[in-house]
């Protein structure tokens, strides 16, 4: 765990437990097996995480959760990134966020415990929210009191390994409806897409009058979407932070061992200074991820801003750090056999999920304008 | 001891004080100030800060300070947010000189200088030499013992504001035969001693700030030694390491305030429409990126002051925050200098008490190299981070 920042005792205990588990169950050898299998899915790891209560770590105890906060979830996500774990945590925790933000008591009581204990997994489809989804759209129709969804959403992370999907749909009148679809129900079809990152699955969802449960409608839907976005962005930021920290560790270890010109390459400034920048930027990301997690847990007014900052900085940093990691390893870092490409591909995917740089920077600008009171008289 | 107050009460107290104590139009009246006006203004500002108790919050209580790191952070934060003048002239005195005296000085040296520093005694730092920059330990200024004095000959350079200094923190070589770090001694030099000659260096911005100090047969009493003879390198290193970086709170807050001016300038509805504005997508992308990095810097600085950081990591984090601050300052001021066309290249009056963000972005940008070079260049910081922080093997030296 390469960090020079302090960690509180309680969090240090959680991290020790997590890192122990992940070093064993999501070791580089295990990740390589998953990658080579092409499944991008590790059911025994998901089961182990659920069994230790890590998937529902911040869900209420009466719903089978751990009763912690999102600042605990942030460490679980960092560990998963650190070990490039092929888990369903991202989609599942995003779906859980939707359920926790919803007033639909029955759905919450039915699904939160199942997501937490690993007997179900989730994915979230938010067409139209982030842009870049080619006009994907889902229509909601009320038919004799039951809600039915139709439409297509492409490129949904964790969908192929999910049992439920939380979908943002709109009625013909344009009213938003956030709804839950059981993916084995008639009218719901999942197609798996081939992703370059072999630690996460991506799929597209086709809905043709599939029955759905309303989680939040109209204004409540936008609040629930906002809750999902913040939660998933934080999970991704922490995941990317974990990747960056791992790449720093692995690369520094290599630079200490590998000798050229009769000395360890890490003694050369050209290498050492890049490693210093990798650590520096990773710790900047860590400081923001920590603060964003606390802001979100405490429902602070600056939470949305800090989460977008953390998402943008941590994901961008992680992709940059992983690229430097490949470079400093030389030829070996560019082989399939080495794990560096696995870190790099996951970091690149994380950059695009739940809002890319343009989307989050746009939010940073808007939220900062609101904070500073910049008015837009002329525009 | 400072009065019993909660952090929030302290913040409010500093804020209330700032509201009345800061001269309203000081930036205008200090623009293009003469040397004498600059010195008078700085000394008057120190007097006011000291009277209120905000000049030396980082000193121990018995010498007039006694604030915790968190409290120091709050004081610097509020001064920066209120856009107070910076104490430029007394920076070495209040920080490096005081820290050296408190850390390694004798009781007599402390008694002689610490109260005087609060009253405006000015110090400079005689470390670098023409032949000893990043490789400071190769310094050649020679001190030879002659009875109860040392006789010093040599040349120092890059001494900030030495033309105003009363005293100098001086590193000299007392044993030319020892390995280079083992033959250095640390002394206090009275700048009025015969044989001391100061020549200001005109810097890239056109101002005079750094100086050369020529030392010819300068006699320094033996009691002005700091620490044991030939132990000066260790004293200098441990003094630097004992500074916990509360000043970085002020610098990062001031950079945030300065960035706010740039932000507002780019959002000004009356801005010349032929220039770039915040509504340009490329500008907005960069603004968001800098806002994010600034927040990360402020959080890192705060983590450096927190109780849970391990002592072994304090130095590495100090190098990280210095590196991030200085390069972010360079980037943000460079960004500012790129937004106003040729008009942004015209000469404007300089406010010497301002700091590194005056809103005159090109001049600020040029000045930013005063942060990436002195105090250990960015390259030296990266070497420290790589070796101390990551445990990478040392390079041959």
XYZ file of C-alpha atoms in Angstrom:
776
model
C 0.000 0.000 0.000
C 2.061 2.898 -1.243
C 0.703 5.943 0.454
C 2.475 8.530 2.508
C -0.744 10.088 3.806
C -2.128 9.126 7.190
C -4.954 6.608 7.546
C -7.202 6.400 10.601
C -6.987 3.245 12.692
C -10.496 2.051 11.900
C -9.904 2.396 8.166
C -6.474 0.806 8.486
C -8.096 -2.324 9.962
C -10.641 -2.507 7.156
C -7.919 -2.053 4.573
C -5.712 -4.726 6.073
C -8.558 -7.221 5.954
C -9.409 -6.239 2.380
C -5.869 -6.233 1.050
C -5.235 -9.637 2.621
C -8.324 -11.069 0.974
C -7.603 -9.507 -2.394
C -3.910 -10.460 -2.401
C -5.025 -14.063 -2.118
C -8.282 -14.216 -4.049
C -7.456 -11.675 -6.720
C -3.731 -12.276 -7.064
C -2.002 -11.383 -10.348
C -2.083 -15.114 -11.237
C -5.826 -15.328 -10.599
C -6.481 -12.132 -12.573
C -4.439 -13.579 -15.434
C -6.580 -16.726 -15.363
C -9.750 -14.618 -15.533
C -8.328 -12.515 -18.334
C -7.282 -15.553 -20.344
C -10.672 -17.222 -19.804
C -12.390 -14.229 -21.393
C -15.180 -14.399 -18.769
C -14.198 -11.148 -17.052
C -16.055 -12.469 -14.077
C -14.872 -14.166 -10.902
C -17.862 -15.667 -9.031
C -15.776 -17.041 -6.163
C -14.305 -13.603 -5.515
C -17.760 -11.994 -5.594
C -18.947 -14.628 -3.137
C -16.003 -13.954 -0.817
C -16.572 -10.191 -0.895
C -20.278 -10.672 -0.158
C -19.612 -13.147 2.611
C -17.393 -10.662 4.405
C -20.137 -8.043 4.099
C -18.067 -5.833 1.812
C -20.568 -5.473 -1.050
C -23.274 -4.049 1.220
C -20.825 -2.395 3.590
C -22.770 0.882 3.577
C -26.306 -0.547 3.305
C -28.467 -0.387 6.450
C -28.138 -3.358 8.777
C -31.871 -4.155 8.665
C -31.466 -4.694 4.910
C -28.570 -7.068 5.353
C -25.903 -4.411 5.040
C -22.944 -3.475 7.174
C -24.396 -0.190 8.406
C -21.284 1.752 7.400
C -20.982 4.748 5.134
C -19.853 5.450 1.629
C -16.422 6.276 3.057
C -16.139 2.546 3.816
C -17.316 1.566 0.344
C -14.588 3.816 -1.039
C -11.919 1.557 0.482
C -13.553 -1.605 -0.883
C -13.553 -0.007 -4.337
C -9.905 1.051 -4.003
C -8.949 -2.494 -3.082
C -10.819 -3.851 -6.108
C -8.959 -1.435 -8.369
C -5.650 -2.220 -6.678
C -6.132 -5.919 -7.417
C -7.968 -5.378 -10.753
C -10.633 -7.611 -9.270
C -13.129 -9.008 -11.761
C -16.040 -8.204 -9.454
C -19.574 -6.999 -10.042
C -19.120 -4.345 -7.357
C -19.470 -1.296 -9.598
C -22.817 -2.139 -11.170
C -24.124 -3.696 -7.983
C -23.237 -0.762 -5.762
C -24.703 1.659 -8.325
C -27.968 -0.330 -8.393
C -27.932 -0.470 -4.611
C -27.521 3.314 -4.581
C -30.692 3.613 -6.665
C -32.604 1.334 -4.306
C -31.358 3.149 -1.202
C -32.400 6.490 -2.698
C -35.835 5.186 -3.618
C -39.138 5.247 -1.725
C -40.133 1.884 -3.202
C -40.008 -0.041 0.046
C -40.933 -3.426 -1.403
C -38.228 -3.315 -4.059
C -35.695 -2.116 -1.534
C -36.536 -4.874 0.937
C -36.501 -7.468 -1.809
C -33.272 -6.508 -3.560
C -30.849 -4.746 -1.194
C -30.326 -7.882 0.947
C -29.838 -9.990 -2.187
C -27.336 -7.574 -3.683
C -25.496 -7.487 -0.376
C -25.339 -11.259 0.078
C -24.249 -11.858 -3.509
C -27.316 -13.844 -4.599
C -28.083 -11.028 -7.048
C -26.053 -8.446 -8.936
C -27.030 -5.184 -10.549
C -26.301 -2.818 -13.398
C -27.462 0.696 -14.125
C -28.512 2.128 -17.499
C -28.854 5.895 -17.687
C -29.440 6.706 -21.366
C -29.151 10.393 -22.186
C -27.446 11.397 -18.951
C -23.797 11.399 -19.983
C -23.924 11.881 -23.734
C -22.003 9.646 -26.075
C -24.746 7.018 -26.217
C -25.990 7.674 -29.742
C -29.512 8.637 -28.807
C -30.311 5.542 -26.747
C -33.730 5.925 -25.210
C -36.143 3.874 -23.142
C -39.886 4.532 -23.148
C -42.018 3.943 -20.073
C -45.648 2.986 -20.441
C -48.208 2.381 -17.749
C -50.471 -0.495 -18.655
C -53.258 -1.341 -16.216
C -51.171 -0.100 -13.315
C -48.088 -2.009 -14.335
C -45.029 -0.312 -15.761
C -43.527 -1.572 -18.999
C -40.289 -0.479 -20.651
C -39.243 -0.541 -24.283
C -36.055 0.595 -25.969
C -32.367 -0.125 -26.278
C -29.401 0.923 -24.187
C -25.903 0.037 -25.273
C -22.585 -0.143 -23.417
C -23.764 -0.863 -19.877
C -21.028 -1.948 -17.512
C -21.583 -5.184 -15.537
C -24.849 -5.880 -17.372
C -23.928 -9.382 -18.619
C -23.277 -10.557 -15.052
C -26.264 -8.764 -13.508
C -29.630 -10.149 -12.477
C -31.364 -6.770 -12.271
C -30.965 -3.495 -14.114
C -31.964 -0.035 -12.931
C -33.075 1.852 -16.038
C -33.844 5.509 -16.621
C -36.897 5.704 -18.888
C -39.244 8.479 -19.995
C -42.978 8.463 -20.663
C -44.230 9.791 -23.954
C -44.994 13.053 -22.149
C -41.320 13.240 -21.174
C -41.750 12.378 -17.489
C -38.757 10.535 -16.078
C -39.143 7.136 -14.467
C -36.340 5.250 -12.801
C -37.320 1.602 -12.798
C -36.009 -1.822 -11.920
C -36.104 -4.637 -14.472
C -35.440 -8.269 -13.657
C -33.245 -9.377 -16.488
C -34.777 -12.835 -16.797
C -38.237 -11.425 -17.319
C -39.955 -11.663 -20.721
C -39.104 -8.763 -23.022
C -35.640 -8.166 -21.562
C -32.673 -9.261 -23.668
C -29.023 -8.818 -22.746
C -26.288 -9.035 -25.363
C -22.723 -9.221 -24.222
C -20.209 -6.995 -25.994
C -16.530 -7.726 -26.234
C -14.599 -5.254 -24.112
C -10.822 -4.711 -24.261
C -10.714 -4.541 -20.474
C -10.999 -8.195 -19.489
C -11.816 -7.508 -15.839
C -15.238 -5.962 -16.455
C -18.141 -6.996 -18.659
C -20.136 -4.691 -20.909
C -23.468 -5.414 -22.507
C -26.415 -3.876 -24.261
C -29.993 -4.130 -23.113
C -33.009 -4.481 -25.325
C -36.381 -4.002 -23.741
C -39.622 -4.830 -25.471
C -42.493 -4.200 -23.103
C -40.546 -5.666 -20.184
C -42.266 -5.374 -16.830
C -40.552 -3.020 -14.415
C -40.894 -1.724 -10.864
C -40.945 2.014 -10.439
C -38.219 3.213 -8.063
C -38.585 6.949 -8.547
C -40.683 9.115 -10.822
C -40.456 12.717 -12.064
C -38.436 14.921 -9.656
C -37.600 11.998 -7.424
C -36.101 10.305 -10.492
C -33.588 13.097 -11.069
C -32.611 13.042 -7.401
C -32.145 9.270 -7.585
C -30.106 9.581 -10.790
C -27.942 12.180 -9.066
C -27.410 9.813 -6.140
C -26.405 6.994 -8.500
C -24.019 9.242 -10.424
C -22.283 10.469 -7.284
C -21.975 7.029 -5.796
C -20.745 5.340 -8.975
C -18.344 8.207 -9.680
C -16.843 7.838 -6.221
C -16.530 4.062 -6.632
C -14.794 4.568 -9.980
C -12.504 7.270 -8.597
C -11.479 4.962 -5.757
C -11.065 2.029 -8.152
C -8.781 4.141 -10.340
C -6.872 5.337 -7.300
C -6.271 1.687 -6.416
C -4.997 0.950 -9.920
C -2.614 3.923 -9.786
C -1.284 2.950 -6.359
C -0.712 -0.631 -7.540
C 1.101 0.512 -10.672
C 3.366 2.728 -8.547
C 4.176 -0.227 -6.258
C 4.853 -2.688 -9.074
C 6.866 -0.211 -11.134
C 9.008 0.973 -8.228
C 9.720 -2.645 -7.271
C 10.786 -3.366 -10.839
C 12.972 -0.244 -10.996
C 14.777 -1.400 -7.864
C 15.460 -4.877 -9.278
C 16.075 -4.327 -12.952
C 19.703 -3.504 -13.722
C 21.116 -1.883 -16.828
C 24.488 -0.165 -17.245
C 25.476 -2.133 -14.106
C 23.011 -0.353 -11.824
C 19.324 -0.512 -10.884
C 17.376 1.587 -13.401
C 15.567 3.264 -10.480
C 18.805 5.056 -9.605
C 18.654 7.008 -12.884
C 16.922 10.377 -12.652
C 15.070 9.751 -15.909
C 13.297 6.852 -14.200
C 13.273 8.114 -10.614
C 11.686 11.435 -11.500
C 8.877 9.778 -13.422
C 8.257 7.487 -10.472
C 8.161 10.578 -8.214
C 5.537 12.155 -10.479
C 3.527 8.935 -10.443
C 3.453 8.948 -6.636
C 2.774 12.696 -6.464
C -0.227 12.545 -8.768
C -1.547 9.406 -7.109
C -1.453 11.105 -3.698
C -3.243 14.151 -5.121
C -5.973 11.814 -6.323
C -6.031 10.057 -2.955
C -6.523 13.325 -1.080
C -9.502 14.170 -3.293
C -11.049 10.698 -3.139
C -10.872 10.735 0.670
C -12.427 14.179 0.899
C -15.149 13.396 -1.655
C -16.071 10.234 0.266
C -16.442 12.160 3.515
C -18.403 14.944 1.837
C -20.781 12.419 0.296
C -21.184 10.468 3.522
C -21.984 13.652 5.424
C -24.264 14.963 2.626
C -22.212 18.149 2.497
C -23.217 20.831 0.019
C -19.877 20.516 -1.785
C -20.201 16.746 -2.241
C -21.232 16.827 -5.910
C -18.326 19.137 -6.778
C -15.745 17.108 -4.881
C -17.005 13.829 -6.340
C -16.675 15.139 -9.900
C -13.216 16.483 -9.105
C -12.213 13.133 -7.629
C -13.642 11.222 -10.606
C -11.906 13.417 -13.163
C -8.550 13.595 -11.394
C -8.324 9.990 -10.175
C -9.421 8.424 -13.461
C -7.202 10.692 -15.569
C -4.261 10.184 -13.229
C -4.670 6.433 -13.152
C -4.615 6.127 -16.941
C -1.533 8.355 -17.069
C 0.226 6.456 -14.278
C -0.533 3.116 -15.942
C 0.913 4.416 -19.212
C 4.086 5.474 -17.403
C 4.160 2.066 -15.758
C 4.233 0.331 -19.133
C 6.985 2.666 -20.324
C 9.214 2.193 -17.269
C 8.917 -1.581 -17.519
C 10.272 -1.484 -21.060
C 9.423 -4.339 -23.410
C 8.226 -6.697 -20.695
C 5.540 -4.203 -19.664
C 4.072 -4.389 -23.143
C 3.550 -8.151 -23.139
C 0.307 -10.027 -22.515
C 2.125 -12.055 -19.891
C 2.798 -9.004 -17.721
C -0.121 -7.502 -15.797
C 0.566 -3.889 -16.808
C -1.858 -4.004 -19.767
C -4.615 -5.167 -17.409
C -4.145 -2.104 -15.194
C -3.974 0.158 -18.206
C -7.132 -1.136 -19.876
C -9.212 -0.969 -16.693
C -7.930 2.571 -16.055
C -8.900 3.611 -19.590
C -12.384 2.103 -19.222
C -12.887 3.783 -15.841
C -12.217 7.158 -17.485
C -15.258 6.693 -19.726
C -17.755 5.117 -17.298
C -20.388 7.258 -15.516
C -19.278 10.487 -17.160
C -16.053 11.177 -19.006
C -13.683 14.116 -18.563
C -15.865 16.481 -20.565
C -18.941 15.593 -18.530
C -17.365 15.886 -15.093
C -15.380 19.012 -15.958
C -18.602 20.539 -17.223
C -20.158 19.843 -13.831
C -17.121 21.251 -12.026
C -17.540 24.474 -14.002
C -21.292 24.707 -13.359
C -21.056 23.933 -9.662
C -18.164 26.330 -9.136
C -20.039 29.078 -10.977
C -22.987 28.539 -8.674
C -20.679 28.612 -5.646
C -18.935 31.827 -6.730
C -22.104 33.492 -7.960
C -20.957 34.049 -11.533
C -24.006 35.163 -13.479
C -24.407 34.634 -17.132
C -25.858 37.946 -18.299
C -24.425 37.761 -21.771
C -24.687 34.064 -22.517
C -0.344 31.511 25.595
C -2.971 32.480 23.023
C -6.469 32.958 24.447
C -8.663 29.839 24.785
C -10.740 29.650 21.634
C -12.329 26.992 19.478
C -11.135 26.736 15.884
C -14.321 28.469 14.718
C -13.895 31.277 17.238
C -10.294 31.730 16.156
C -11.357 31.862 12.515
C -13.959 34.481 13.333
C -11.448 36.489 15.377
C -8.942 36.580 12.505
C -11.700 37.390 10.050
C -13.020 40.255 12.183
C -9.531 41.609 12.618
C -8.795 41.428 8.880
C -11.995 43.349 8.106
C -10.671 46.459 9.816
C -6.880 46.055 9.920
C -6.089 45.542 6.246
C -5.621 48.885 4.491
C -8.400 48.957 1.926
C -6.441 50.186 -1.075
C -3.017 48.779 -0.253
C -2.495 47.189 -3.652
C -2.986 50.541 -5.347
C -0.861 52.551 -2.932
C 1.917 49.953 -2.998
C 2.076 49.640 -6.787
C 5.561 50.613 -7.918
C 6.515 51.545 -4.352
C 10.077 52.793 -3.836
C 12.438 50.654 -1.769
C 11.932 52.831 1.315
C 8.156 52.785 0.926
C 8.209 49.013 0.557
C 10.291 48.538 3.714
C 8.157 50.982 5.719
C 4.947 49.298 4.571
C 6.196 45.809 5.386
C 7.451 46.801 8.833
C 4.195 48.565 9.653
C 2.225 45.493 8.549
C 4.413 43.258 10.717
C 3.809 45.594 13.686
C 0.046 45.329 13.218
C 0.082 41.567 12.778
C 2.273 41.141 15.832
C 0.103 43.403 17.974
C -2.882 41.241 17.061
C -0.955 38.002 17.703
C -0.925 36.728 14.103
C 2.733 37.329 13.201
C 4.339 34.297 14.842
C 1.583 31.724 15.443
C 4.083 28.951 14.596
C 6.504 29.912 17.378
C 6.327 28.336 20.861
C 4.047 30.071 23.359
C 6.928 31.430 25.459
C 8.119 33.431 22.448
C 4.701 34.776 21.488
C 3.158 31.942 19.472
C 1.772 28.677 20.770
C -0.876 27.878 18.179
C -1.384 24.282 17.054
C -0.718 23.364 13.434
C -4.447 23.342 12.734
C -4.807 26.806 14.286
C -1.860 28.141 12.313
C -3.556 26.816 9.206
C -6.722 28.747 10.055
C -4.811 31.989 10.655
C -2.921 31.744 7.349
C -6.088 30.738 5.535
C -8.010 33.756 6.780
C -5.165 36.194 6.036
C -4.948 34.805 2.505
C -8.711 34.924 1.956
C -8.852 38.502 3.166
C -6.169 39.286 0.570
C -3.886 40.680 3.249
C -0.419 41.937 2.260
C 2.267 39.271 2.447
C 5.185 39.563 4.823
C 7.872 39.320 2.147
C 10.697 41.203 3.822
C 10.532 39.201 7.063
C 9.892 35.768 5.576
C 13.369 34.362 6.312
C 13.374 36.016 9.749
C 10.007 34.667 10.866
C 10.505 31.190 9.461
C 14.043 29.941 8.716
C 15.911 32.159 11.199
C 13.444 31.554 14.012
C 13.288 27.852 13.294
C 17.101 27.620 13.324
C 17.375 29.515 16.597
C 14.618 27.496 18.248
C 15.991 24.234 16.992
C 19.736 24.679 17.417
C 20.426 28.091 18.958
C 21.606 28.850 22.476
C 19.313 30.514 25.012
C 21.375 33.673 24.682
C 21.030 33.661 20.868
C 17.257 33.200 21.197
C 16.981 36.021 23.727
C 19.004 38.287 21.500
C 17.114 37.631 18.266
C 13.600 36.228 18.677
C 12.071 39.341 20.295
C 14.009 41.494 17.825
C 12.597 39.535 14.887
C 9.073 40.299 16.087
C 10.065 43.956 16.065
C 11.333 43.823 12.512
C 14.913 42.530 12.575
C 15.530 41.382 9.005
C 17.385 38.192 8.134
C 18.691 36.751 4.917
C 20.078 33.342 4.059
C 23.689 32.899 2.900
C 23.615 29.329 1.669
C 24.022 29.160 -2.132
C 27.243 30.096 -3.883
C 28.104 30.554 -7.534
C 29.620 27.056 -7.484
C 27.186 25.494 -4.994
C 23.530 25.487 -6.044
C 21.689 22.173 -5.977
C 24.967 20.644 -4.773
C 24.926 22.908 -1.737
C 27.348 20.756 0.262
C 30.161 21.690 -2.120
C 30.129 25.266 -0.799
C 33.574 26.879 -0.624
C 33.245 30.028 1.516
C 36.023 29.521 4.044
C 36.084 30.285 7.775
C 39.401 30.068 9.645
C 39.531 30.228 13.433
C 41.561 33.162 14.785
C 41.334 33.395 18.577
C 37.712 33.986 19.571
C 36.684 34.811 15.990
C 36.340 33.116 12.631
C 37.735 34.957 9.623
C 35.458 34.394 6.651
C 36.243 34.814 2.950
C 34.067 33.888 -0.002
C 30.933 34.705 -1.980
C 27.260 33.897 -1.441
C 24.464 34.347 -3.941
C 20.665 34.218 -4.341
C 20.219 35.734 -0.875
C 16.671 37.116 -0.951
C 16.406 40.779 0.047
C 19.900 40.767 1.584
C 20.171 44.484 0.827
C 17.773 45.107 3.717
C 19.092 42.406 6.042
C 20.459 43.029 9.554
C 21.610 39.430 9.984
C 22.460 36.464 7.812
C 22.184 32.687 8.297
C 25.567 31.645 6.971
C 26.974 28.279 5.948
C 30.782 28.165 5.698
C 33.517 25.567 5.329
C 35.556 25.181 8.524
C 37.334 21.921 7.650
C 38.513 21.748 4.038
C 40.045 18.307 4.546
C 36.885 16.547 5.791
C 34.290 14.934 3.453
C 32.213 17.809 2.106
C 29.199 17.468 4.414
C 31.376 17.030 7.494
C 33.379 20.219 7.193
C 30.552 22.778 7.179
C 29.618 25.102 10.052
C 26.514 27.226 10.597
C 26.973 30.837 11.801
C 25.032 33.992 12.460
C 26.530 36.950 10.608
C 25.865 40.555 11.553
C 25.529 42.255 8.168
C 27.123 45.459 9.523
C 30.451 43.670 10.057
C 33.301 45.213 8.038
C 34.070 43.238 4.864
C 30.434 42.422 4.029
C 29.352 43.789 0.659
C 25.882 43.238 -0.819
C 25.091 43.632 -4.514
C 21.490 43.164 -5.658
C 20.869 41.066 -8.772
C 18.289 42.354 -11.224
C 15.992 39.414 -11.888
C 14.017 38.392 -14.960
C 11.011 40.510 -13.966
C 13.232 43.602 -13.807
C 13.003 43.889 -10.013
C 15.773 43.518 -7.472
C 15.157 40.777 -4.956
C 18.089 38.359 -4.794
C 21.591 39.499 -3.882
C 25.195 38.492 -4.029
C 27.072 38.785 -0.746
C 30.848 39.234 -0.909
C 32.731 38.374 2.267
C 36.290 39.681 2.659
C 38.146 38.974 5.929
C 34.858 39.169 7.802
C 35.324 38.487 11.531
C 32.507 36.502 13.175
C 32.643 35.930 16.967
C 32.847 32.242 17.925
C 29.693 32.596 20.058
C 27.743 33.176 16.839
C 28.217 29.559 15.862
C 24.953 27.592 15.667
C 25.460 24.025 16.821
C 28.937 22.476 17.044
C 31.735 23.363 14.644
C 31.636 21.182 11.493
C 28.066 20.084 12.292
C 26.435 22.804 10.185
C 25.120 20.542 7.440
C 23.172 18.427 9.887
C 21.835 21.523 11.669
C 20.693 23.040 8.360
C 18.997 19.809 7.256
C 17.223 19.153 10.540
C 16.064 22.766 10.710
C 14.545 22.490 7.255
C 12.931 19.182 8.153
C 11.464 20.553 11.388
C 9.302 23.044 9.487
C 5.878 21.449 9.243
C 4.703 23.494 6.309
C 2.003 25.695 7.817
C 3.328 28.370 5.437
C 2.176 26.136 2.596
C -1.369 26.722 3.859
C -0.920 30.410 3.184
C 0.645 29.854 -0.239
C -2.000 27.418 -1.434
C -4.828 29.619 -0.109
C -3.330 32.630 -1.857
C -3.070 30.660 -5.075
C -6.735 29.761 -4.706
C -7.623 33.431 -4.178
C -5.560 34.373 -7.248
C -7.197 31.648 -9.300
C -10.543 33.098 -8.212
C -9.554 36.443 -9.768
C -8.677 34.666 -13.007
C -11.967 32.762 -12.835
C -13.974 35.963 -12.332
C -12.004 37.803 -15.018
C -12.977 35.096 -17.503
C -16.627 35.255 -16.379
C -16.850 39.056 -16.426
C -19.882 39.984 -18.574
C -18.043 43.153 -19.606
C -14.983 41.254 -20.809
C -13.776 42.207 -24.294
C -15.779 39.759 -26.461
C -12.858 39.394 -28.880
C -10.848 37.672 -26.148
C -11.235 34.133 -24.862
C -13.694 33.718 -22.016
C -14.862 31.013 -19.645
C -17.514 30.129 -22.205
C -14.893 28.829 -24.601
C -14.852 25.036 -24.249
C -11.053 24.807 -24.132
C -10.827 27.506 -21.473
C -13.554 25.824 -19.419
C -11.750 22.481 -19.618
C -8.546 24.033 -18.295
C -10.354 26.029 -15.606
C -12.003 22.867 -14.308
C -8.681 21.019 -14.386
C -6.889 23.730 -12.415
C -9.734 24.090 -9.914
C -9.444 20.349 -9.298
C -5.663 20.359 -8.892
C -5.884 23.331 -6.534
C -8.361 21.476 -4.365
C -6.074 18.438 -4.328
C -3.135 20.656 -3.336
C -5.096 22.240 -0.465
C -6.138 18.808 0.780
C -2.559 17.502 0.599
C -1.335 20.508 2.584
C -3.981 19.825 5.231
C -2.990 16.154 5.380
C 0.587 17.243 6.043
C -0.607 19.076 9.161
C -2.803 16.215 10.377
C -1.909 14.126 13.402
C -2.100 10.777 11.635
C 0.798 11.258 9.207
C 3.845 9.211 10.109
C 6.906 11.328 10.997
C 8.923 9.485 8.354
C 6.572 10.755 5.647
C 6.424 14.414 6.666
C 9.494 15.316 4.606
C 8.307 13.470 1.505
C 4.910 15.124 1.684
C 6.613 18.516 2.098
C 8.543 17.842 -1.125
C 5.339 16.743 -2.842
C 3.392 19.847 -1.799
C 6.260 22.160 -2.778
C 6.492 20.474 -6.166
C 2.738 20.531 -6.766
C 2.355 24.120 -5.562
C 5.223 25.510 -7.614
C 4.286 23.738 -10.828
C 0.605 24.558 -10.420
C 1.531 28.205 -9.827
C 3.565 28.094 -13.017
C 0.764 26.468 -14.994
C -2.045 28.694 -13.726
C -0.113 31.938 -14.213
C 0.982 30.728 -17.660
C -2.640 29.976 -18.499
C -3.601 33.459 -17.281
C -0.883 34.989 -19.439
C -2.262 33.255 -22.524
C -5.762 34.726 -22.339
C -5.409 38.429 -22.906
C -3.683 38.721 -26.261
C -0.900 41.234 -26.802
C -2.606 43.471 -24.239
C -1.601 40.996 -21.577
C 2.046 41.493 -22.511
C 2.208 45.189 -21.614
C 4.162 46.427 -18.596
C 2.126 47.107 -15.457
C 3.081 48.385 -11.995
C 4.328 45.687 -9.659
C 3.068 45.338 -6.093
C 6.072 44.090 -4.138
C 4.002 43.141 -1.083
C 1.568 41.179 -3.199
C 2.984 37.759 -3.689
C 3.033 35.380 -6.566
C -0.462 36.061 -7.805
C -1.086 39.715 -8.537
C -3.451 39.301 -11.486
C -0.704 40.614 -13.795
C -0.432 37.119 -15.181
C 2.658 37.347 -17.364
C 4.728 38.958 -14.618
C 3.308 36.409 -12.171
C 4.214 33.655 -14.596
C 7.794 34.889 -14.942
C 8.003 35.116 -11.134
C 6.818 31.533 -10.764
C 10.342 30.269 -11.447
C 11.136 31.735 -8.021
C 9.254 28.699 -6.751
C 10.431 25.966 -9.097
C 14.139 26.837 -8.616
C 14.889 28.100 -5.058
C 14.406 26.038 -1.906
C 15.438 22.863 -3.737
C 14.614 22.835 -7.451
C 11.745 20.708 -8.751
C 14.408 18.215 -9.873
C 15.831 17.997 -6.354
C 12.288 17.539 -4.969
C 11.666 14.655 -7.389
C 14.910 13.034 -6.316
C 13.853 13.346 -2.657
C 10.398 11.904 -3.391
C 11.946 9.032 -5.358
C 14.590 8.192 -2.775
C 12.885 8.966 0.553
C 9.289 8.367 -0.452
C 9.712 5.371 -2.756
C 13.032 3.976 -1.542
C 14.630 4.047 -4.982
C 18.419 3.651 -4.988
C 20.528 6.786 -4.805
C 22.192 8.098 -7.877
C 25.985 8.414 -7.877
C 27.027 11.668 -6.210
